[in-house]
């Protein structure tokens, strides 16, 4: 289940990212940050899925399970929601950091140009 949600969150992120890029191209300026739009869309999808997971958990008769099984059920449901979100957010932060480093090295090399 977690792998399926990871794929879904990735698709949702790229839909938000490409949608923001398309909007920026349409208005010919940087109106919406693309990464931010993708992350906000993923957080919204995660919140909706988390809400329905909690509703299913509340509808489940937990009294018939032992305390160990109750904790395991709650843990698995929360892990299925939060683990794919964490993976997507780590990937996005890594990509943003890599882009920022690349941009900084380009600016430094442009300032210190030995051929100028």
Coordinates of C-alpha atoms in Angstrom, one line a residue:
X1 CA 0.0 0.0 0.0
X2 CA 2.8 2.4 0.8
X3 CA 4.4 1.9 -2.6
X4 CA 1.1 2.6 -4.3
X5 CA 0.7 5.8 -2.3
X6 CA 4.3 6.8 -3.1
X7 CA 3.5 6.5 -6.8
X8 CA 0.2 8.4 -6.4
X9 CA 1.9 11.2 -4.4
X10 CA 4.7 11.4 -7.1
X11 CA 2.1 11.8 -9.8
X12 CA 0.2 14.4 -7.8
X13 CA 3.4 16.3 -7.2
X14 CA 4.3 16.3 -10.9
X15 CA 0.7 17.4 -11.9
X16 CA 1.1 20.4 -9.5
X17 CA 4.6 21.1 -10.7
X18 CA 3.7 21.0 -14.4
X19 CA 0.5 22.9 -13.8
X20 CA 2.4 25.7 -12.1
X21 CA 5.0 25.7 -14.9
X22 CA 2.2 25.9 -17.5
X23 CA 0.6 28.8 -15.6
X24 CA 3.9 30.6 -15.4
X25 CA 4.5 30.2 -19.1
X26 CA 0.9 31.3 -19.9
X27 CA 1.3 34.6 -17.9
X28 CA 4.9 34.9 -18.9
X29 CA 6.2 35.6 -15.4
X30 CA 7.0 33.6 -12.3
X31 CA 3.6 33.8 -10.7
X32 CA 3.6 30.5 -8.8
X33 CA 6.7 28.7 -7.6
X34 CA 6.5 25.2 -9.2
X35 CA 8.0 23.2 -6.4
X36 CA 5.8 24.9 -3.8
X37 CA 2.7 24.2 -5.9
X38 CA 3.6 20.5 -6.2
X39 CA 4.3 20.2 -2.5
X40 CA 1.1 21.9 -1.5
X41 CA -0.9 19.6 -3.8
X42 CA 0.8 16.6 -2.3
X43 CA 0.1 17.8 1.2
X44 CA -3.6 18.3 0.3
X45 CA -3.8 14.8 -1.1
X46 CA -2.2 13.4 2.0
X47 CA -4.5 15.3 4.2
X48 CA -7.6 14.0 2.4
X49 CA -6.2 10.4 2.5
X50 CA -5.3 10.8 6.2
X51 CA -8.9 12.0 6.9
X52 CA -10.4 9.0 5.3
X53 CA -7.9 6.7 7.0
X54 CA -8.9 8.2 10.4
X55 CA -12.6 7.8 9.6
X56 CA -12.0 4.1 8.7
X57 CA -10.1 3.7 11.9
X58 CA -12.9 5.2 14.0
X59 CA -15.4 3.0 12.3
X60 CA -13.4 -0.1 13.1
X61 CA -14.5 -1.8 16.3
X62 CA -11.1 -1.7 18.2
X63 CA -12.5 -3.3 21.3
X64 CA -12.4 -6.8 19.8
X65 CA -8.6 -6.6 19.3
X66 CA -5.9 -6.9 21.9
X67 CA -4.0 -3.7 22.9
X68 CA -0.9 -5.0 20.9
X69 CA -3.1 -5.5 17.8
X70 CA -4.7 -2.1 18.3
X71 CA -1.3 -0.4 18.3
X72 CA -0.2 -2.3 15.3
X73 CA -3.3 -1.4 13.3
X74 CA -3.0 2.3 14.2
X75 CA 0.8 2.3 13.4
X76 CA 0.3 0.6 10.1
X77 CA -2.4 3.0 9.0
X78 CA -0.3 6.0 10.0
X79 CA 2.8 4.6 8.4
X80 CA 0.9 4.0 5.2
X81 CA -0.1 7.6 5.1
X82 CA 3.1 9.4 6.3
X83 CA 6.0 7.3 4.9
X84 CA 5.3 8.0 1.2
X85 CA 4.8 11.7 2.1
X86 CA 8.1 11.8 3.9
X87 CA 9.9 10.1 0.9
X88 CA 8.4 12.7 -1.6
X89 CA 9.3 15.6 0.7
X90 CA 12.9 14.4 1.1
X91 CA 13.2 14.0 -2.7
X92 CA 11.9 17.5 -3.3
X93 CA 14.1 19.1 -0.7
X94 CA 17.1 17.3 -2.1
X95 CA 16.3 18.5 -5.6
X96 CA 15.8 22.1 -4.4
X97 CA 19.1 21.9 -2.5
X98 CA 20.9 20.6 -5.6
X99 CA 19.4 23.3 -7.8
X100 CA 20.4 26.0 -5.3
X101 CA 24.0 24.7 -5.2
X102 CA 24.2 24.6 -9.0
X103 CA 22.8 28.2 -9.2
X104 CA 25.3 29.4 -6.6
X105 CA 28.3 27.9 -8.4
X106 CA 27.2 29.4 -11.7
X107 CA 26.9 32.8 -10.0
X108 CA 30.4 32.4 -8.5
X109 CA 31.9 31.4 -11.8
X110 CA 30.3 34.3 -13.5
X111 CA 31.7 36.8 -10.9
X112 CA 35.2 35.3 -11.1
X113 CA 35.7 34.9 -14.8
X114 CA 39.4 34.6 -15.6
X115 CA 38.9 35.4 -19.3
X116 CA 37.3 38.8 -18.7

